[in-house]
Tab-separated table of N, CA and C in Angstrom:
chain	number	residue	atom	x	y	z
A	7	MET	N	17.280	-19.534	-0.258
A	7	MET	CA	16.369	-19.380	1.412
A	7	MET	C	16.286	-17.405	1.183
A	8	ALA	N	14.575	-17.423	1.200
A	8	ALA	CA	13.960	-16.416	0.842
A	8	ALA	C	13.929	-15.122	2.366
A	9	ALA	N	14.626	-14.592	2.253
A	9	ALA	CA	14.564	-13.145	3.371
A	9	ALA	C	13.434	-12.435	3.456
A	10	ASP	N	13.044	-11.717	4.751
A	10	ASP	CA	11.652	-11.321	4.810
A	10	ASP	C	11.980	-9.819	4.448
A	11	PRO	N	10.466	-9.514	3.145
A	11	PRO	CA	10.896	-8.099	2.498
A	11	PRO	C	11.595	-6.937	3.674
A	12	PRO	N	11.682	-6.298	3.399
A	12	PRO	CA	12.589	-5.097	4.466
A	12	PRO	C	11.358	-3.664	4.339
A	13	THR	N	10.815	-3.158	5.324
A	13	THR	CA	10.254	-1.817	5.945
A	13	THR	C	10.124	-1.048	5.388
A	14	HIS	N	9.327	-0.722	4.339
A	14	HIS	CA	9.638	0.882	4.287
A	14	HIS	C	9.570	2.164	5.183
A	15	PRO	N	10.356	2.405	5.365
A	15	PRO	CA	10.563	3.722	5.968
A	15	PRO	C	8.419	4.738	6.630
A	16	PHE	N	7.909	4.198	4.795
A	16	PHE	CA	6.898	5.120	5.591
A	16	PHE	C	5.351	4.253	5.642
A	17	ALA	N	6.130	3.073	5.864
A	17	ALA	CA	4.829	2.259	5.961
A	17	ALA	C	4.873	1.903	6.577
A	18	PRO	N	3.309	1.459	7.553
A	18	PRO	CA	3.278	0.649	8.806
A	18	PRO	C	4.428	-0.367	8.911
A	19	SER	N	4.437	-1.387	10.261
A	19	SER	CA	5.394	-2.353	10.261
A	19	SER	C	5.195	-2.667	10.413
A	20	SER	N	3.502	-3.330	10.064
A	20	SER	CA	3.042	-4.462	10.513
A	20	SER	C	1.490	-4.244	9.954
A	21	LEU	N	1.057	-4.470	8.938
A	21	LEU	CA	-1.036	-4.774	8.385
A	21	LEU	C	-2.066	-4.348	9.366
A	22	ASP	N	-3.156	-2.697	9.399
A	22	ASP	CA	-4.117	-2.386	10.341
A	22	ASP	C	-4.523	-2.708	11.048
A	23	GLY	N	-4.781	-3.851	10.154
A	23	GLY	CA	-6.024	-4.860	10.266
A	23	GLY	C	-7.361	-4.491	9.676
A	24	ARG	N	-7.346	-2.930	8.938
A	24	ARG	CA	-8.149	-2.733	7.444
A	24	ARG	C	-8.001	-3.945	6.344
A	25	SER	N	-9.541	-3.843	5.817
A	25	SER	CA	-9.328	-4.239	4.431
A	25	SER	C	-9.044	-4.765	3.297
A	26	ALA	N	-8.287	-2.808	3.381
A	26	ALA	CA	-8.080	-2.978	2.174
A	26	ALA	C	-5.977	-2.849	2.388
A	27	GLY	N	-5.312	-2.612	4.245
A	27	GLY	CA	-4.357	-3.126	4.128
A	27	GLY	C	-3.888	-1.031	3.747
A	28	PRO	N	-2.382	-1.428	4.677
A	28	PRO	CA	-2.099	-0.164	4.518
A	28	PRO	C	-1.253	0.890	3.409
A	29	LEU	N	-1.682	1.389	3.334
A	29	LEU	CA	-1.197	3.026	2.193
A	29	LEU	C	0.572	2.605	1.772
A	30	ILE	N	0.012	2.324	0.917
A	30	ILE	CA	1.604	1.788	0.004
A	30	ILE	C	2.687	3.041	-0.282
A	31	GLY	N	3.414	3.849	0.797
A	31	GLY	CA	4.388	4.376	0.633
A	31	GLY	C	3.316	5.251	1.741
A	32	GLY	N	2.420	5.438	2.615
A	32	GLY	CA	1.460	6.616	3.480
A	32	GLY	C	0.984	7.171	2.044
A	33	VAL	N	0.862	6.551	0.540
A	33	VAL	CA	0.271	7.361	-0.041
A	33	VAL	C	-1.047	6.253	-1.048
A	34	TYR	N	-0.753	5.042	-1.619
A	34	TYR	CA	-1.033	4.308	-2.489
A	34	TYR	C	-1.841	2.866	-1.379
A	35	ALA	N	-2.638	3.033	-2.323
A	35	ALA	CA	-4.288	2.095	-2.743
A	35	ALA	C	-3.921	1.179	-3.271
A	36	VAL	N	-3.759	-0.609	-2.103
A	36	VAL	CA	-3.980	-1.698	-3.865
A	36	VAL	C	-5.560	-2.036	-3.239
A	37	ASP	N	-5.891	-2.045	-4.235
A	37	ASP	CA	-6.814	-1.848	-4.755
A	37	ASP	C	-7.476	-3.253	-5.933
A	38	THR	N	-7.285	-4.434	-4.930
A	38	THR	CA	-7.528	-6.265	-4.831
A	38	THR	C	-8.419	-6.272	-6.042
A	39	THR	N	-8.912	-5.646	-5.736
A	39	THR	CA	-10.167	-6.411	-6.480
A	39	THR	C	-10.302	-6.416	-8.030
A	40	ARG	N	-9.713	-5.129	-8.486
A	40	ARG	CA	-9.448	-4.427	-9.946
A	40	ARG	C	-7.997	-5.477	-10.016
A	41	VAL	N	-7.643	-6.173	-10.666
A	41	VAL	CA	-7.365	-7.104	-11.015
A	41	VAL	C	-6.576	-6.066	-12.920
A	42	LEU	N	-5.543	-6.648	-13.267
A	42	LEU	CA	-4.729	-5.822	-14.283
A	42	LEU	C	-3.900	-6.866	-14.791
A	43	PRO	N	-4.745	-7.767	-15.053
A	43	PRO	CA	-4.493	-9.067	-16.304
A	43	PRO	C	-3.506	-8.179	-17.092
A	44	GLY	N	-1.747	-9.670	-16.802
A	44	GLY	CA	-1.228	-8.835	-18.226
A	44	GLY	C	-0.024	-7.954	-17.803
A	45	ALA	N	-0.691	-6.973	-16.451
A	45	ALA	CA	0.262	-6.271	-16.404
A	45	ALA	C	1.275	-5.983	-15.505
A	46	GLY	N	1.727	-7.214	-14.670
A	46	GLY	CA	2.649	-7.098	-14.063
A	46	GLY	C	3.308	-8.654	-14.687
A	47	GLY	N	3.298	-8.802	-16.189
A	47	GLY	CA	4.396	-9.341	-16.451
A	47	GLY	C	4.849	-10.604	-16.016
A	48	GLY	N	4.352	-11.692	-16.031
A	48	GLY	CA	3.796	-12.874	-15.136
A	48	GLY	C	3.600	-12.363	-13.226
A	49	LEU	N	3.865	-11.334	-12.409
A	49	LEU	CA	3.079	-11.495	-11.341
A	49	LEU	C	1.725	-10.784	-11.365
A	50	PRO	N	1.440	-10.817	-10.335
A	50	PRO	CA	-0.127	-10.509	-9.870
A	50	PRO	C	0.226	-8.765	-10.030
A	51	ALA	N	-1.108	-8.171	-10.923
A	51	ALA	CA	-0.879	-6.286	-10.791
A	51	ALA	C	-2.632	-6.325	-10.392
A	52	PHE	N	-2.388	-5.357	-10.169
A	52	PHE	CA	-3.866	-5.106	-8.971
A	52	PHE	C	-3.792	-3.431	-9.605
A	53	VAL	N	-4.843	-2.478	-9.767
A	53	VAL	CA	-4.932	-0.575	-10.126
A	53	VAL	C	-5.168	-0.681	-8.270
A	54	ALA	N	-3.662	-0.052	-8.020
A	54	ALA	CA	-3.436	1.388	-6.982
A	54	ALA	C	-4.472	2.683	-7.086
A	55	ILE	N	-3.935	3.055	-6.667
A	55	ILE	CA	-5.338	4.459	-6.240
A	55	ILE	C	-4.701	5.118	-5.050
A	56	ASP	N	-4.197	6.605	-6.091
A	56	ASP	CA	-3.375	8.395	-4.813
A	56	ASP	C	-4.478	9.114	-4.138
A	57	ASP	N	-3.970	8.077	-3.244
A	57	ASP	CA	-4.810	8.674	-2.061
A	57	ASP	C	-5.088	10.537	-1.633
A	58	ARG	N	-4.425	10.585	-1.605
A	58	ARG	CA	-4.347	12.705	-2.754
A	58	ARG	C	-4.885	12.933	-3.726
A	59	GLY	N	-5.737	11.440	-4.783
A	59	GLY	CA	-6.268	12.502	-5.634
A	59	GLY	C	-6.145	12.508	-6.736
A	60	GLY	N	-5.100	12.477	-7.474
A	60	GLY	CA	-4.530	13.087	-8.817
A	60	GLY	C	-3.762	11.600	-8.939
A	61	GLY	N	-4.094	10.801	-9.386
A	61	GLY	CA	-3.320	9.678	-9.597
A	61	GLY	C	-3.566	8.099	-10.339
A	62	ASP	N	-4.316	8.817	-11.108
A	62	ASP	CA	-4.988	8.010	-12.291
A	62	ASP	C	-3.528	7.000	-13.271
A	63	GLY	N	-4.324	5.834	-13.640
A	63	GLY	CA	-3.006	5.292	-14.258
A	63	GLY	C	-2.580	4.283	-14.053
A	64	LEU	N	-2.302	3.754	-12.361
A	64	LEU	CA	-1.506	3.151	-11.154
A	64	LEU	C	-1.731	2.723	-11.049
A	65	MET	N	-0.495	1.064	-10.375
A	65	MET	CA	-1.020	0.101	-10.978
A	65	MET	C	0.093	-0.212	-9.279
A	66	ALA	N	0.204	-1.750	-9.023
A	66	ALA	CA	0.744	-2.381	-7.836
A	66	ALA	C	0.787	-3.909	-8.681
A	67	VAL	N	2.482	-4.374	-8.124
A	67	VAL	CA	2.610	-4.859	-8.960
A	67	VAL	C	2.848	-5.642	-7.440
A	68	GLN	N	2.719	-6.419	-7.514
A	68	GLN	CA	2.746	-7.887	-5.776
A	68	GLN	C	4.278	-9.118	-6.376
A	69	ALA	N	4.653	-8.886	-5.408
A	69	ALA	CA	5.774	-9.517	-5.428
A	69	ALA	C	6.374	-10.457	-4.771
A	70	ARG	N	6.466	-12.033	-5.480
A	70	ARG	CA	6.643	-12.970	-5.396
A	70	ARG	C	7.182	-13.539	-3.979
A	71	PRO	N	5.866	-14.180	-2.760
A	71	PRO	CA	6.684	-13.910	-1.815
A	71	PRO	C	8.009	-14.620	-1.212
A	72	THR	N	8.426	-15.654	-2.513
A	72	THR	CA	10.531	-16.398	-2.533
A	72	THR	C	10.851	-15.192	-3.171
A	73	ALA	N	10.393	-14.509	-3.600
A	73	ALA	CA	11.018	-13.507	-3.950
A	73	ALA	C	10.669	-12.054	-3.888
A	74	PRO	N	11.757	-11.792	-2.681
A	74	PRO	CA	11.291	-10.324	-2.292
A	74	PRO	C	11.962	-9.291	-2.730
A	75	VAL	N	11.202	-8.880	-2.727
A	75	VAL	CA	11.528	-6.867	-3.904
A	75	VAL	C	13.147	-7.152	-3.278
A	76	ARG	N	13.717	-5.809	-3.841
A	76	ARG	CA	15.917	-6.098	-3.730
A	76	ARG	C	15.534	-4.191	-3.119
A	77	ALA	N	14.525	-4.157	-1.630
A	77	ALA	CA	14.529	-3.122	-1.812
A	77	ALA	C	15.979	-1.542	-1.427
A	78	ASN	N	16.805	-2.292	-1.754
A	78	ASN	CA	18.021	-1.286	-2.166
A	78	ASN	C	18.096	-0.913	-2.802
A	79	VAL	N	17.120	-1.291	-4.238
A	79	VAL	CA	18.040	-1.185	-5.513
A	79	VAL	C	15.978	0.253	-5.588
A	80	LEU	N	15.680	-0.426	-5.674
A	80	LEU	CA	14.659	0.114	-5.666
A	80	LEU	C	14.282	2.606	-5.548
A	81	PRO	N	14.526	2.434	-4.164
A	81	PRO	CA	15.585	4.286	-3.898
A	81	PRO	C	16.619	4.818	-4.971
A	82	VAL	N	17.242	3.798	-5.634
A	82	VAL	CA	18.435	3.559	-6.591
A	82	VAL	C	16.659	4.581	-7.619
A	83	LEU	N	16.528	4.053	-8.490
A	83	LEU	CA	15.200	3.650	-8.987
A	83	LEU	C	14.240	4.439	-8.927
A	84	MET	N	12.933	5.268	-7.538
A	84	MET	CA	12.420	6.307	-7.996
A	84	MET	C	13.060	7.858	-7.804
A	85	ALA	N	14.131	7.787	-6.315
A	85	ALA	CA	15.272	9.731	-7.332
A	85	ALA	C	15.558	9.466	-8.807
A	86	ASN	N	16.047	8.767	-9.759
A	86	ASN	CA	17.029	8.625	-11.072
A	86	ASN	C	15.517	7.763	-12.284
A	87	PRO	N	14.075	8.391	-13.280
A	87	PRO	CA	13.349	8.366	-13.381
A	87	PRO	C	13.990	8.190	-14.348
A	88	THR	N	13.438	6.953	-15.504
A	88	THR	CA	14.403	6.982	-17.044
A	88	THR	C	12.921	6.706	-16.952
A	89	GLU	N	13.026	7.487	-18.743
A	89	GLU	CA	12.013	7.267	-20.120
A	89	GLU	C	11.660	6.138	-20.354
A	90	GLY	N	10.055	5.911	-19.956
A	90	GLY	CA	10.288	4.393	-21.103
A	90	GLY	C	10.603	3.021	-19.847
A	91	VAL	N	10.287	3.641	-19.679
A	91	VAL	CA	10.629	2.474	-18.116
A	91	VAL	C	9.366	2.652	-16.589
A	92	LEU	N	8.824	1.680	-16.645
A	92	LEU	CA	7.562	2.165	-15.641
A	92	LEU	C	9.003	1.622	-14.435
A	93	GLY	N	9.279	2.831	-13.827
A	93	GLY	CA	9.484	2.253	-12.489
A	93	GLY	C	9.367	3.061	-11.537
A	94	PRO	N	9.298	2.428	-10.408
A	94	PRO	CA	8.505	2.567	-9.190
A	94	PRO	C	8.205	3.823	-8.367
A	95	LEU	N	7.301	4.230	-7.939
A	95	LEU	CA	6.834	5.779	-6.534
A	95	LEU	C	6.214	5.215	-5.566
A	96	ALA	N	7.159	4.618	-5.057
A	96	ALA	CA	6.593	3.540	-3.882
A	96	ALA	C	6.747	1.731	-4.204
A	97	HIS	N	7.047	0.972	-2.433
A	97	HIS	CA	6.737	-0.246	-2.366
A	97	HIS	C	6.854	-0.202	-0.811
A	98	GLY	N	5.770	-0.950	-1.053
A	98	GLY	CA	6.189	-1.722	0.934
A	98	GLY	C	5.193	-2.734	1.575
A	99	LEU	N	5.022	-2.569	2.332
A	99	LEU	CA	3.509	-4.245	2.389
A	99	LEU	C	2.376	-3.853	2.142
A	100	GLY	N	1.995	-4.638	2.028
A	100	GLY	CA	0.460	-4.672	2.385
A	100	GLY	C	-0.805	-5.929	1.633
A	101	ARG	N	-2.037	-6.193	1.667
A	101	ARG	CA	-2.823	-7.530	1.836
A	101	ARG	C	-3.361	-7.157	-0.057
A	102	GLY	N	-2.484	-9.146	0.116
A	102	GLY	CA	-2.646	-9.459	-0.449
A	102	GLY	C	-4.043	-10.021	-1.445
A	103	ALA	N	-4.775	-10.807	-2.748
A	103	ALA	CA	-5.718	-10.046	-3.030
A	103	ALA	C	-6.677	-11.862	-1.356
A	104	GLY	N	-5.884	-12.317	-1.821
A	104	GLY	CA	-5.956	-13.004	-0.284
A	104	GLY	C	-6.610	-12.460	1.018
A	105	GLY	N	-5.965	-11.556	0.766
A	105	GLY	CA	-5.862	-11.313	2.696
A	105	GLY	C	-4.474	-11.514	3.174
A	106	GLU	N	-3.421	-12.315	2.824
A	106	GLU	CA	-2.313	-12.193	3.443
A	106	GLU	C	-1.336	-11.064	2.700
A	107	GLU	N	-0.521	-11.113	3.560
A	107	GLU	CA	0.406	-10.118	3.867
A	107	GLU	C	1.610	-10.579	2.384
A	108	ALA	N	1.794	-8.561	1.854
A	108	ALA	CA	1.949	-8.799	0.654
A	108	ALA	C	3.099	-7.372	0.325
A	109	TRP	N	4.801	-8.186	-0.763
A	109	TRP	CA	4.371	-6.416	-0.443
A	109	TRP	C	4.254	-6.100	-2.024
A	110	PHE	N	4.758	-4.568	-2.150
A	110	PHE	CA	3.625	-4.473	-3.619
A	110	PHE	C	4.657	-3.617	-3.757
A	111	VAL	N	4.918	-2.780	-5.376
A	111	VAL	CA	5.444	-1.667	-5.965
A	111	VAL	C	4.823	-0.992	-6.713
A	112	ILE	N	4.162	0.268	-6.557
A	112	ILE	CA	3.161	0.813	-7.137
A	112	ILE	C	4.561	1.638	-8.789
A	113	CYS	N	3.611	1.555	-9.696
A	113	CYS	CA	4.648	1.961	-11.145
A	113	CYS	C	2.965	3.167	-11.467
A	114	ARG	N	4.072	3.608	-12.476
A	114	ARG	CA	2.496	3.527	-13.609
A	114	ARG	C	1.421	2.731	-14.284
A	115	ALA	N	0.321	2.948	-14.759
A	115	ALA	CA	-0.103	1.002	-15.514
A	115	ALA	C	0.737	1.523	-16.890
A	116	PRO	N	1.052	0.467	-17.260
A	116	PRO	CA	1.639	0.667	-18.935
A	116	PRO	C	0.272	1.348	-19.689
A	117	PRO	N	0.418	2.438	-20.655
A	117	PRO	CA	-0.423	2.039	-21.353
A	117	PRO	C	-1.488	1.506	-22.699
A	118	GLY	N	-1.868	1.042	-22.732
A	118	GLY	CA	-2.332	-0.121	-23.875
A	118	GLY	C	-3.086	-1.145	-23.797
A	119	ALA	N	-3.150	-1.873	-24.119
A	119	ALA	CA	-3.361	-3.099	-23.642
A	119	ALA	C	-2.214	-4.613	-23.656
A	120	PRO	N	-2.399	-6.524	-22.009
A	120	PRO	CA	-0.881	-5.766	-22.487
A	120	PRO	C	-1.369	-7.084	-23.541
A	121	LEU	N	0.377	-7.083	-23.548
A	121	LEU	CA	0.513	-7.641	-25.217
A	121	LEU	C	0.725	-9.474	-25.062
A	122	LEU	N	0.443	-9.483	-24.428
A	122	LEU	CA	0.193	-11.300	-23.504
A	122	LEU	C	-0.959	-11.360	-22.881
A	123	SER	N	-2.121	-11.868	-23.441
A	123	SER	CA	-3.490	-11.321	-23.644
A	123	SER	C	-3.789	-13.052	-23.204
A	124	THR	N	-3.371	-14.619	-23.370
A	124	THR	CA	-3.493	-15.592	-22.507
A	124	THR	C	-1.939	-15.964	-21.690
A	125	PRO	N	-2.704	-16.284	-20.629
A	125	PRO	CA	-1.525	-17.069	-19.588
A	125	PRO	C	0.129	-17.669	-20.635
A	126	LEU	N	1.101	-17.156	-19.536
A	126	LEU	CA	2.580	-18.255	-19.877
A	126	LEU	C	2.197	-19.472	-20.913
A	127	ALA	N	1.605	-20.346	-19.493
A	127	ALA	CA	1.113	-21.317	-19.050
A	127	ALA	C	0.122	-21.732	-20.328
A	128	HIS	N	-0.432	-21.131	-21.180
A	128	HIS	CA	-1.495	-20.964	-22.325
A	128	HIS	C	-0.624	-21.263	-23.796
A	129	LEU	N	0.094	-21.036	-23.879
A	129	LEU	CA	0.239	-19.099	-24.712
A	129	LEU	C	0.582	-20.286	-25.883
A	130	ALA	N	1.444	-21.996	-25.970
A	130	ALA	CA	1.456	-22.940	-26.802
A	130	ALA	C	-0.592	-23.793	-28.346
A	131	ALA	N	-1.437	-22.561	-26.509
A	131	ALA	CA	-3.299	-22.834	-27.847
A	131	ALA	C	-3.473	-21.906	-27.842
A	132	THR	N	-2.342	-20.756	-28.048
A	132	THR	CA	-3.399	-19.841	-28.851
A	132	THR	C	-2.647	-20.224	-30.690
A	133	ASN	N	-2.562	-21.414	-31.120
A	133	ASN	CA	-1.677	-21.654	-32.100
A	133	ASN	C	-0.847	-19.915	-32.671
A	134	ALA	N	-0.185	-19.488	-32.775
A	134	ALA	CA	0.366	-17.992	-32.423
A	134	ALA	C	1.747	-18.732	-32.781
A	135	PRO	N	2.485	-17.822	-33.816
A	135	PRO	CA	3.898	-18.698	-34.195
A	135	PRO	C	4.570	-18.097	-34.085
A	136	PRO	N	5.538	-18.471	-33.396
A	136	PRO	CA	7.374	-17.070	-31.896
A	136	PRO	C	7.834	-17.086	-32.547
A	137	TRP	N	8.086	-15.691	-32.206
A	137	TRP	CA	8.402	-14.335	-33.196
A	137	TRP	C	10.094	-14.575	-33.862
A	138	SER	N	10.115	-14.858	-34.579
A	138	SER	CA	11.634	-15.237	-35.806
A	138	SER	C	12.821	-13.883	-35.024
A	139	GLU	N	13.512	-14.272	-35.550
A	139	GLU	CA	15.190	-13.737	-34.452
A	139	GLU	C	15.159	-12.226	-35.520
A	140	ARG	N	14.801	-12.082	-35.993
A	140	ARG	CA	14.801	-9.799	-36.607
A	140	ARG	C	13.939	-9.930	-35.584
A	141	GLU	N	13.312	-10.584	-35.666
A	141	GLU	CA	12.073	-9.362	-34.560
A	141	GLU	C	12.310	-9.250	-33.576
A	142	LEU	N	12.429	-10.460	-33.432
A	142	LEU	CA	13.401	-9.662	-31.499
A	142	LEU	C	14.236	-9.355	-30.979
A	143	LEU	N	15.117	-9.000	-32.212
A	143	LEU	CA	16.107	-8.833	-32.383
A	143	LEU	C	15.554	-6.724	-32.251
A	144	ASP	N	14.250	-6.750	-33.619
A	144	ASP	CA	14.039	-5.212	-34.071
A	144	ASP	C	13.187	-4.645	-32.739
A	145	CYS	N	12.347	-5.488	-32.626
A	145	CYS	CA	11.113	-5.210	-30.909
A	145	CYS	C	11.297	-5.193	-30.317
A	146	VAL	N	12.805	-6.119	-29.224
A	146	VAL	CA	12.405	-6.337	-28.036
A	146	VAL	C	14.183	-5.902	-28.156
A	147	LEU	N	15.199	-7.086	-28.730
A	147	LEU	CA	16.319	-6.707	-28.136
A	147	LEU	C	16.858	-4.334	-28.235
A	148	ARG	N	16.498	-3.991	-29.246
A	148	ARG	CA	17.114	-3.073	-29.298
A	148	ARG	C	16.543	-1.968	-28.948
A	149	PRO	N	14.899	-1.620	-28.909
A	149	PRO	CA	14.573	-1.297	-27.801
A	149	PRO	C	14.939	-0.378	-26.259
A	150	ALA	N	15.225	-2.848	-26.200
A	150	ALA	CA	15.310	-2.672	-24.547
A	150	ALA	C	16.872	-2.210	-24.359
A	151	ALA	N	17.373	-1.907	-25.535
A	151	ALA	CA	19.086	-1.974	-25.471
A	151	ALA	C	18.708	0.199	-25.620
A	152	HIS	N	17.938	0.355	-26.699
A	152	HIS	CA	18.024	2.287	-26.286
A	152	HIS	C	17.444	2.619	-24.781
A	153	THR	N	16.863	1.766	-24.302
A	153	THR	CA	15.867	2.438	-22.701
A	153	THR	C	16.814	1.385	-22.024
A	154	LEU	N	18.060	1.525	-22.067
A	154	LEU	CA	18.926	1.747	-21.136
A	154	LEU	C	19.841	2.906	-21.194
């Protein structure tokens, strides 16, 4: 059973009727017309704009309605940034691309092009060979463990 996402202390308790929705964390606007394909790791991701004017390279990742964000963990991550991890800058209620209420996590956009330019559902059609065990260890697991 999915719970409603909690209200962020800096976000309005309900959407305010503007087409762009409220500012996340009182600072970040989500531009749902500028999609960042592949940047959200399977979740919808959009360009985020710092209302203070100094935030190029930001993205808003939209949480699934059936899997609300773990709001008790996000403040811990925000207070303890880790090098090499796209940590949250803010989170809160906004408007999704269809105008529906949605919960977003704002973070820096990853550098470079997406690793997966093809959606996972169509990956088999790319004829890309699966990664070997050695590639998984060297390119995924060891760097992830080192980051943690």
